[in-house]
Short mmCIF file of C-alpha atoms and ligand atoms in Angstrom, two decimals:
data_model
loop_
_atom_site.label_atom_id
_atom_site.label_comp_id
_atom_site.label_asym_id
_atom_site.label_seq_id
_atom_site.Cartn_x
_atom_site.Cartn_y
_atom_site.Cartn_z
CA MET A 1 130.99 75.14 138.12
CA PRO A 2 131.93 78.73 137.31
CA ARG A 3 129.22 81.33 137.76
CA GLN A 4 127.35 82.16 134.62
CA ILE A 5 127.61 85.72 133.31
CA SER A 6 124.38 87.28 132.07
CA ALA A 7 123.70 90.04 129.57
CA PRO A 8 123.61 93.60 130.90
CA ARG A 9 120.14 94.78 132.01
CA GLY A 10 118.20 96.57 129.24
CA THR A 11 119.97 94.69 126.41
CA ARG A 12 118.65 91.78 124.37
CA ASP A 13 120.35 89.16 122.24
CA LEU A 14 119.04 88.90 118.72
CA LEU A 15 118.63 85.06 118.38
CA PRO A 16 118.39 83.13 115.15
CA GLU A 17 114.60 83.01 115.31
CA ASP A 18 114.47 86.76 115.55
CA GLY A 19 116.60 87.11 112.39
CA PRO A 20 113.90 87.06 109.70
CA ALA A 21 111.91 89.94 111.15
CA TRP A 22 115.13 92.05 111.60
CA GLU A 23 116.27 91.19 108.12
CA ARG A 24 112.94 92.35 106.82
CA VAL A 25 112.86 95.74 108.63
CA GLU A 26 116.50 96.42 107.75
CA SER A 27 116.03 95.51 104.13
CA VAL A 28 112.92 97.66 103.72
CA ALA A 29 114.74 100.57 105.44
CA ARG A 30 117.81 100.14 103.12
CA ASP A 31 115.69 99.82 100.02
CA LEU A 32 113.64 102.93 100.92
CA SER A 33 116.84 104.81 101.59
CA ARG A 34 117.96 103.94 98.06
CA ARG A 35 114.63 104.85 96.49
CA TYR A 36 114.48 108.12 98.39
CA ALA A 37 118.07 108.93 97.26
CA PHE A 38 119.75 108.88 100.70
CA GLU A 39 123.47 108.29 100.96
CA ARG A 40 125.06 106.23 103.74
CA ILE A 41 126.95 107.80 106.52
CA GLU A 42 128.46 106.16 109.63
CA VAL A 43 129.64 108.00 112.75
CA PRO A 44 131.19 106.53 115.95
CA LEU A 45 129.17 104.85 118.55
CA PHE A 46 130.70 107.19 121.11
CA GLU A 47 131.50 110.90 121.00
CA ARG A 48 132.49 113.59 123.47
CA ALA A 49 129.65 113.81 125.97
CA GLU A 50 129.77 117.52 125.45
CA LEU A 51 128.55 117.10 121.90
CA PHE A 52 125.31 115.59 123.20
CA ALA A 53 125.06 118.01 126.04
CA ARG A 54 125.31 120.91 123.62
CA GLY A 55 123.39 119.31 120.79
CA LEU A 56 120.51 117.83 122.74
CA GLY A 57 120.29 120.38 125.53
CA GLU A 58 121.24 119.89 129.19
CA SER A 59 117.59 119.61 130.07
CA SER A 60 116.69 116.79 127.76
CA ASP A 61 116.13 113.40 129.38
CA ALA A 62 118.68 111.93 127.05
CA VAL A 63 121.37 114.11 128.56
CA GLU A 64 120.07 114.75 132.05
CA LYS A 65 119.06 111.21 133.02
CA GLU A 66 120.05 108.74 130.32
CA MET A 67 123.56 109.63 129.15
CA PHE A 68 125.57 106.40 128.95
CA ARG A 69 129.02 107.57 129.91
CA VAL A 70 132.04 105.49 129.00
CA SER A 71 135.62 105.90 129.87
CA GLY A 72 138.93 104.46 128.71
CA ALA A 73 141.46 102.85 130.95
CA ARG A 74 144.16 105.35 130.20
CA GLY A 75 144.59 109.08 129.92
CA SER A 76 143.94 111.93 132.19
CA ASP A 77 140.94 111.90 134.50
CA GLU A 78 139.37 114.57 132.28
CA GLU A 79 139.90 112.61 129.06
CA ARG A 80 138.61 109.43 130.70
CA ALA A 81 135.42 111.12 131.78
CA ALA A 82 134.78 112.83 128.47
CA TRP A 83 132.98 110.18 126.42
CA ALA A 84 129.40 109.00 126.02
CA LEU A 85 127.69 106.34 123.92
CA ARG A 86 125.47 108.03 121.37
CA PRO A 87 121.89 108.39 122.59
CA GLU A 88 120.72 109.42 119.06
CA PRO A 89 122.50 109.92 115.76
CA THR A 90 121.78 113.52 114.71
CA ALA A 91 124.38 115.25 116.89
CA GLY A 92 127.15 112.94 115.59
CA ILE A 93 126.08 113.35 111.98
CA VAL A 94 125.97 117.10 112.30
CA ARG A 95 129.43 117.08 113.98
CA SER A 96 130.67 115.00 110.96
CA PHE A 97 128.98 117.39 108.49
CA ILE A 98 130.83 120.32 110.05
CA GLU A 99 134.15 118.61 110.57
CA ASN A 100 134.33 117.24 107.06
CA GLY A 101 133.28 120.52 105.42
CA MET A 102 130.30 118.89 103.83
CA HIS A 103 128.51 122.19 103.38
CA VAL A 104 130.51 122.71 100.16
CA ARG A 105 128.92 119.56 98.57
CA PRO A 106 125.99 120.08 96.24
CA GLY A 107 123.00 120.09 98.56
CA PRO A 108 120.65 119.40 100.04
CA LEU A 109 122.55 116.47 101.53
CA ARG A 110 120.46 113.36 102.25
CA LEU A 111 122.18 110.99 104.68
CA THR A 112 121.09 107.73 106.30
CA MET A 113 122.33 105.13 108.74
CA ILE A 114 121.13 102.13 110.69
CA GLY A 115 122.76 101.42 114.06
CA PRO A 116 122.58 101.00 117.79
CA MET A 117 121.83 103.86 120.23
CA PHE A 118 122.28 103.83 123.92
CA ARG A 119 120.27 105.39 126.77
CA TYR A 120 120.88 104.55 130.42
CA ASP A 121 117.16 104.50 131.20
CA ARG A 122 115.15 102.23 133.48
CA PRO A 123 114.53 99.20 131.19
CA GLN A 124 110.96 98.15 130.50
CA ALA A 125 108.84 96.81 127.64
CA GLY A 126 109.93 98.56 124.45
CA ARG A 127 112.56 100.64 126.30
CA TYR A 128 116.05 99.28 126.25
CA ARG A 129 119.50 100.53 127.07
CA GLN A 130 120.67 99.50 123.63
CA PHE A 131 118.31 99.76 120.73
CA THR A 132 118.54 100.19 116.97
CA GLN A 133 117.36 103.14 114.84
CA TRP A 134 116.98 103.68 111.17
CA ASP A 135 117.87 107.37 110.77
CA VAL A 136 117.55 109.82 107.87
CA GLU A 137 118.76 113.38 107.83
CA VAL A 138 118.48 116.13 105.21
CA LEU A 139 120.84 119.11 105.55
CA GLY A 140 120.42 122.30 103.61
CA ASP A 141 116.69 122.30 102.86
CA ALA A 142 114.33 124.63 104.78
CA GLY A 143 111.15 122.86 103.63
CA PRO A 144 108.22 122.56 103.93
CA ALA A 145 108.19 120.07 101.00
CA VAL A 146 111.05 117.96 102.49
CA ASP A 147 109.19 117.86 105.85
CA ALA A 148 106.24 116.31 104.19
CA GLU A 149 108.49 114.00 102.13
CA LEU A 150 110.10 112.59 105.32
CA ILE A 151 106.79 112.06 107.05
CA GLU A 152 105.52 110.28 103.89
CA LEU A 153 108.72 108.18 103.87
CA GLY A 154 108.13 107.08 107.48
CA GLN A 155 104.53 106.15 106.74
CA ARG A 156 105.64 104.27 103.61
CA PHE A 157 108.16 102.27 105.68
CA TYR A 158 105.47 101.03 108.09
CA GLY A 159 103.07 100.43 105.13
CA GLU A 160 105.54 98.33 103.18
CA LEU A 161 106.24 96.24 106.26
CA GLY A 162 102.51 95.53 106.49
CA LEU A 163 101.83 97.48 109.71
CA THR A 164 98.34 98.98 109.88
CA ASP A 165 96.93 101.96 111.84
CA VAL A 166 100.16 103.97 112.01
CA VAL A 167 99.35 107.66 112.38
CA ALA A 168 101.84 110.53 111.97
CA HIS A 169 101.46 113.07 114.80
CA VAL A 170 102.59 116.49 113.65
CA ASN A 171 103.14 119.83 115.40
CA SER A 172 105.16 122.96 114.99
CA ILE A 173 107.11 124.28 118.01
CA GLY A 174 108.06 127.52 116.35
CA ASP A 175 111.46 129.10 116.07
CA ALA A 176 113.70 131.59 117.84
CA ALA A 177 111.26 134.40 116.83
CA CYS A 178 108.03 132.99 118.34
CA ARG A 179 109.07 130.33 120.77
CA PRO A 180 110.04 132.71 123.61
CA ALA A 181 106.47 134.10 123.81
CA TYR A 182 105.04 130.55 123.73
CA ARG A 183 107.41 129.48 126.50
CA GLN A 184 106.26 132.45 128.57
CA ALA A 185 102.60 131.56 127.93
CA LEU A 186 103.34 128.06 129.27
CA VAL A 187 105.21 129.42 132.31
CA ASP A 188 102.20 131.68 133.11
CA TYR A 189 99.68 128.86 132.62
CA PHE A 190 101.49 126.08 134.52
CA GLY A 191 102.78 128.63 137.05
CA ALA A 192 99.18 129.20 138.04
CA HIS A 193 98.67 125.45 138.59
CA LEU A 194 101.88 124.61 140.42
CA ASP A 195 100.01 122.46 142.89
CA ARG A 196 98.89 120.10 140.09
CA LEU A 197 102.40 119.58 138.70
CA THR A 198 104.77 116.78 139.47
CA ASP A 199 108.19 117.52 140.95
CA ASP A 200 109.68 116.70 137.54
CA SER A 201 107.40 119.20 135.80
CA ARG A 202 108.09 121.94 138.26
CA ARG A 203 111.73 121.55 137.45
CA ARG A 204 111.01 121.35 133.70
CA LEU A 205 108.97 124.51 133.95
CA GLU A 206 112.03 126.39 134.99
CA ILE A 207 114.49 124.86 132.49
CA ASN A 208 112.39 123.94 129.47
CA PRO A 209 108.67 124.71 129.87
CA LEU A 210 107.70 123.02 126.61
CA ARG A 211 108.66 119.71 128.11
CA VAL A 212 105.95 120.00 130.80
CA LEU A 213 103.56 118.98 127.96
CA ASP A 214 105.59 115.74 127.67
CA ASP A 215 104.88 114.70 131.26
CA LYS A 216 102.72 111.61 131.17
CA HIS A 217 101.76 112.02 134.80
CA LEU A 218 99.80 115.26 134.45
CA ALA A 219 95.98 115.25 134.40
CA GLY A 220 94.51 115.31 130.92
CA ASP A 221 92.41 118.42 131.46
CA LEU A 222 95.42 120.37 132.74
CA VAL A 223 97.39 119.54 129.60
CA ASP A 224 94.45 119.98 127.24
CA GLY A 225 93.80 123.48 128.65
CA ALA A 226 97.43 124.56 128.14
CA PRO A 227 98.36 127.14 125.51
CA ARG A 228 98.95 125.54 122.14
CA SER A 229 102.11 126.36 120.20
CA THR A 230 100.11 126.55 116.95
CA ASP A 231 98.32 129.58 118.43
CA HIS A 232 101.66 131.30 119.13
CA LEU A 233 103.49 130.80 115.82
CA CYS A 234 104.95 133.78 113.93
CA ASP A 235 103.80 134.29 110.30
CA GLU A 236 106.73 132.35 108.88
CA CYS A 237 106.33 129.38 111.10
CA ARG A 238 102.52 129.32 110.62
CA THR A 239 102.96 129.41 106.77
CA HIS A 240 105.60 126.63 107.08
CA LEU A 241 103.29 124.43 109.11
CA ARG A 242 100.35 125.11 106.74
CA GLY A 243 102.65 124.08 103.88
CA VAL A 244 103.54 120.77 105.55
CA LEU A 245 99.94 119.93 106.39
CA ASP A 246 98.67 120.81 102.94
CA LEU A 247 101.32 118.59 101.32
CA LEU A 248 100.50 115.69 103.67
CA ASP A 249 96.81 116.14 102.63
CA ALA A 250 97.78 116.20 98.98
CA LEU A 251 99.84 113.06 99.40
CA GLY A 252 97.15 111.21 101.35
CA VAL A 253 99.43 110.68 104.35
CA ARG A 254 97.47 109.79 107.49
CA HIS A 255 98.24 112.42 110.13
CA VAL A 256 96.85 114.41 113.04
CA VAL A 257 97.99 117.71 114.55
CA ASP A 258 99.10 116.87 118.06
CA HIS A 259 99.44 119.85 120.35
CA ARG A 260 101.21 117.86 123.06
CA LEU A 261 103.96 116.82 120.78
CA VAL A 262 107.04 118.95 121.63
CA ARG A 263 109.76 116.24 121.53
CA GLY A 264 112.33 116.15 124.26
CA LEU A 265 115.29 117.75 122.53
CA ASP A 266 116.15 121.36 122.70
CA TYR A 267 117.42 121.71 119.17
CA TYR A 268 114.12 121.18 117.42
CA THR A 269 112.56 124.03 115.50
CA ARG A 270 109.25 124.18 113.66
CA THR A 271 108.11 120.74 112.44
CA ALA A 272 108.08 117.95 115.10
CA PHE A 273 106.55 114.58 114.31
CA GLU A 274 106.12 111.11 115.70
CA PHE A 275 104.70 107.83 114.42
CA ALA A 276 102.38 105.80 116.65
CA ILE A 277 99.80 103.12 116.22
CA ALA A 278 96.29 104.51 116.79
CA GLY A 279 95.24 103.65 120.32
CA HIS A 280 98.89 103.22 121.54
CA GLU A 281 99.91 106.83 121.63
CA GLY A 282 101.67 106.92 125.00
CA GLN A 283 105.23 108.16 124.85
CA GLN A 284 106.64 104.75 125.37
CA GLN A 285 104.84 103.48 122.31
CA ALA A 286 106.18 105.89 119.65
CA LEU A 287 107.55 103.88 116.78
CA GLY A 288 109.65 106.72 115.54
CA GLY A 289 110.03 110.43 115.62
CA GLY A 290 111.84 113.32 114.15
CA GLY A 291 111.83 117.01 113.46
CA ARG A 292 113.44 120.06 112.09
CA TYR A 293 116.64 121.42 113.71
CA ASP A 294 117.40 124.61 111.84
CA GLY A 295 119.63 125.98 114.62
CA LEU A 296 121.74 122.91 115.33
CA VAL A 297 124.55 123.16 112.83
CA GLU A 298 125.28 126.76 113.98
CA LEU A 299 124.99 125.71 117.63
CA LEU A 300 127.68 123.09 117.04
CA GLY A 301 130.04 125.53 115.39
CA GLY A 302 129.14 125.31 111.71
CA ARG A 303 127.55 127.67 109.19
CA ALA A 304 123.83 128.16 109.65
CA THR A 305 122.22 125.29 107.72
CA PRO A 306 118.62 124.07 108.06
CA GLY A 307 118.16 120.38 108.87
CA ILE A 308 115.50 117.85 109.39
CA GLY A 309 115.50 114.09 110.12
CA PHE A 310 113.89 111.21 111.80
CA GLY A 311 114.89 108.18 113.92
CA ILE A 312 112.69 105.13 113.57
CA GLY A 313 113.10 102.54 116.41
CA LEU A 314 113.55 99.18 114.78
CA ASP A 315 113.07 97.26 118.09
CA ARG A 316 109.62 98.69 118.54
CA THR A 317 108.86 98.21 114.82
CA VAL A 318 109.67 94.53 115.17
CA LEU A 319 107.52 94.29 118.37
CA ALA A 320 104.61 95.97 116.57
CA MET A 321 104.94 93.53 113.66
CA ALA A 322 104.75 90.60 116.10
CA GLU A 323 101.76 92.17 117.81
CA GLN A 324 99.90 92.63 114.55
CA GLU A 325 101.06 89.19 113.41
CA VAL A 326 102.46 90.61 110.20
CA ALA A 327 103.50 87.77 107.83
CA LEU A 328 107.11 87.79 106.70
CA PRO A 329 107.95 87.01 103.09
CA SER A 330 109.08 83.41 102.72
CA SER A 331 112.85 83.06 102.77
CA ALA A 332 114.93 81.44 100.01
CA PRO A 333 114.95 77.63 100.14
CA LEU A 334 117.58 75.90 102.23
CA VAL A 335 119.38 73.01 100.55
CA ALA A 336 121.26 70.24 102.38
CA VAL A 337 124.13 68.45 100.78
CA VAL A 338 124.44 64.92 102.07
CA GLY A 339 126.57 61.93 101.02
CA SER A 340 127.98 58.71 102.16
CA GLY A 341 131.19 57.65 103.86
CA ASP A 342 134.00 60.15 103.72
CA ASP A 343 133.07 61.86 100.45
CA HIS A 344 133.42 65.26 102.14
CA ALA A 345 135.64 66.65 99.37
CA ASP A 346 132.82 66.07 96.87
CA ARG A 347 130.19 67.42 99.30
CA LEU A 348 132.15 70.61 99.89
CA ARG A 349 133.04 70.99 96.21
CA ILE A 350 129.40 70.66 95.06
CA ALA A 351 128.28 72.90 97.96
CA ALA A 352 130.69 75.60 96.68
CA THR A 353 129.40 75.25 93.08
CA LEU A 354 125.77 75.53 94.21
CA ARG A 355 126.54 78.52 96.44
CA ALA A 356 128.24 80.14 93.43
CA ALA A 357 124.84 79.64 91.67
CA GLY A 358 123.15 81.57 94.49
CA LEU A 359 121.69 78.77 96.58
CA ALA A 360 121.80 78.61 100.43
CA ILE A 361 123.64 75.36 101.21
CA ARG A 362 124.12 73.46 104.43
CA PRO A 363 126.49 70.53 103.87
CA ASP A 364 126.39 67.65 106.34
CA GLY A 365 129.81 67.12 107.77
CA SER A 366 129.19 63.77 109.34
CA THR A 367 129.71 60.15 108.27
CA ARG A 368 126.24 59.09 109.56
CA LYS A 369 123.84 56.98 107.56
CA LEU A 370 122.12 58.81 104.78
CA GLY A 371 118.70 58.53 106.50
CA LYS A 372 120.05 60.32 109.62
CA GLN A 373 121.60 63.04 107.49
CA LEU A 374 118.24 63.63 105.75
CA GLU A 375 116.42 63.69 109.12
CA SER A 376 118.75 66.41 110.45
CA ALA A 377 118.38 68.33 107.18
CA VAL A 378 114.60 68.47 107.69
CA LYS A 379 115.03 69.50 111.32
CA ALA A 380 117.35 72.35 110.27
CA GLY A 381 114.64 73.65 107.92
CA ALA A 382 116.03 72.36 104.57
CA THR A 383 113.41 71.81 101.92
CA TRP A 384 115.73 70.18 99.42
CA ALA A 385 118.61 67.73 99.62
CA VAL A 386 121.35 67.15 97.16
CA ILE A 387 122.52 63.56 97.56
CA ILE A 388 125.99 62.74 96.36
CA GLY A 389 126.57 59.24 95.05
CA ALA A 390 128.72 57.49 92.42
CA GLU A 391 127.27 59.66 89.57
CA VAL A 392 129.16 62.60 90.95
CA ALA A 393 132.02 61.40 88.68
CA ASP A 394 129.79 62.59 85.80
CA GLU A 395 128.78 65.81 87.61
CA GLN A 396 125.37 64.33 88.44
CA VAL A 397 123.61 64.32 91.83
CA ALA A 398 120.28 63.13 93.17
CA LEU A 399 117.93 66.05 94.01
CA LYS A 400 115.30 65.23 96.64
CA ASN A 401 112.34 67.35 97.45
CA LEU A 402 112.15 66.93 101.23
CA ALA A 403 108.48 67.99 101.38
CA THR A 404 107.17 65.55 98.79
CA GLY A 405 109.83 62.89 98.91
CA GLU A 406 110.26 63.02 95.06
CA GLN A 407 113.72 62.43 93.88
CA SER A 408 115.51 62.52 90.49
CA ASN A 409 119.02 62.64 89.03
CA VAL A 410 120.09 66.08 87.85
CA ALA A 411 123.27 67.60 86.40
CA VAL A 412 124.97 69.76 89.03
CA ASP A 413 124.62 72.79 86.71
CA LEU A 414 120.81 72.37 86.62
CA VAL A 415 120.21 72.06 90.36
CA ALA A 416 119.62 75.74 90.95
CA ALA A 417 117.22 75.99 87.99
CA SER A 418 115.32 72.85 89.17
CA ILE A 419 114.93 74.27 92.69
CA ASN A 420 114.03 77.81 91.64
CA GLY A 421 111.61 76.21 89.12
P1 AMP B 501 113.41 109.61 120.28
O1 AMP B 501 114.55 110.36 119.72
O2 AMP B 501 113.44 109.44 121.79
O3 AMP B 501 112.06 110.13 119.81
O4 AMP B 501 113.52 108.14 119.66
C1 AMP B 501 113.11 107.85 118.35
C2 AMP B 501 112.64 106.40 118.34
O5 AMP B 501 113.61 105.50 118.81
C3 AMP B 501 111.42 106.19 119.25
O6 AMP B 501 110.27 106.49 118.65
C4 AMP B 501 111.56 104.71 119.59
O7 AMP B 501 110.99 103.92 118.55
C5 AMP B 501 113.07 104.46 119.57
N1 AMP B 501 113.55 104.48 120.96
C6 AMP B 501 113.92 105.56 121.70
N2 AMP B 501 114.40 105.23 122.94
C7 AMP B 501 114.27 103.85 122.91
C8 AMP B 501 114.62 102.86 123.90
N3 AMP B 501 115.19 103.19 125.08
N4 AMP B 501 114.37 101.54 123.62
C9 AMP B 501 113.86 101.20 122.38
N5 AMP B 501 113.56 102.10 121.44
C10 AMP B 501 113.76 103.42 121.70
#
C-alpha cells in the first residue's frame, strides 16, 4: 500500500465535530464587527517578508524566529526568497491602507477580518503553525476613547460566548518621547543583573530591552523589581493611559494594569493590552492581544496616522470554551427526506422545495427499505423525516418526528411551519 501522507506539524484539521464551536466564535465575531461598525477587509496570506521585518521589527520573535518563508518555483533567486506567510494581519492591512490611498476616506477607518496566520514556531498546546485570528483595526483615531472601546469589545466577545473570568491586562509602553529613557532604565537595571538573565534575554537587552520583561524564564523577583514603564511616561502618555483606565472603569470592563505587558512587536506605542483567563496568565495562554501603533503607517511609507487594533486567537478561544464546558446554542433541526423504490426525482424535488423554505435537508439517495433509511437518518442526527409516498401526487408528505415517533400527513408548503412550530 502507498505510504500515508500526514498533515504538517503544528497544523490541525477542523473536523465536522469541531464545526459548531467554530461557527459560534466566527458568528459572534462577525456580528460584533457589524454592531461595532467595522468594515471588512481582506489582504493576501503572503506578503513581502520585508513588510513584516519592517513592520514588526527585526527583533520580534515573529520575524526573528517564526517567519514562515515561502518561495515560488520560478523567478530570480531574489524574488523567490522574498515572500513570507503573514504572522499577523496589521502590517498587511496598513500596507493596503497606504497602497490604496485610504487616508482620503472619511475616518476614522474601522476595519476587520477573520483569517489564518502563520508562525514557524515549535508546536505545543495552544501554539500552532497555522492559527486563526479575528482582527479589528482603527486607523485615524488617537484615542483614548477608542482604546477603551476596543478593550470593551474584546471583553464583550468573550462574554457573549459564555466564557468567564477573562481579564484585560493593560499597560502603556510610552511613545518616541518617553520610551528611550525607559529603555535606558531597563538597560541599567538588567545590566546590573546580567548573571541572572538567560542568553535570550541578554540578547534582547541589546536589541529591544522592553522584551526582557517578556522572558518567562526570568525569576519573578527580578522582573517585579524592574523599572515600570508607567513610572517613565511623558505627560501626554500618562494622560492618555489615565483616560483609557478611567473609561474602562466607567464602562465596568474587568481589567488590571500589568507592568510586564510590553507585547513583542516593535511598532506598538502607548496602549498595549491582552486578554487572559484569570489564573492562566502565562504568555502561551493569552486569548488575544492588541495595542496602539501610532508610528506604523509612517514607518511603512504612509502619512503619519494613529492606529490601534487587536487580534483575538480563535483556536485558543475554542479551547477555552471546551475547558469551561460552555454550552453551544442548539443548531437548526436536520430533516431527512426518505422514500421508496426509485422515487429519487420526487425526493430531490421536495428536498429543493424545503431548502427554499430554509430547512436543512439530507435526502436519502438509496433504494433501501424505509426502516433502514430512517435508521440512518437518526444516526446522522436528523430529528425529523419527510416520508414520500403516493400522496406526493397531491403535494402531501408524511412528517415524522424522529424523537417521539409521531407521524402525520402534511402539505409540502406547511412542513417548515410544522417543524419550526
Ligand atoms: P500575538 O500577536 O502574538 O499577541 O497574538 C494574538 C493572539 O493570537 C494570541 O493572544 C493568541 O490567542 C493567538 N496566537 C498567537 N500565536 C499563536 C499560535 N502560534 N497558535 C495559536 N494561537 C496563536
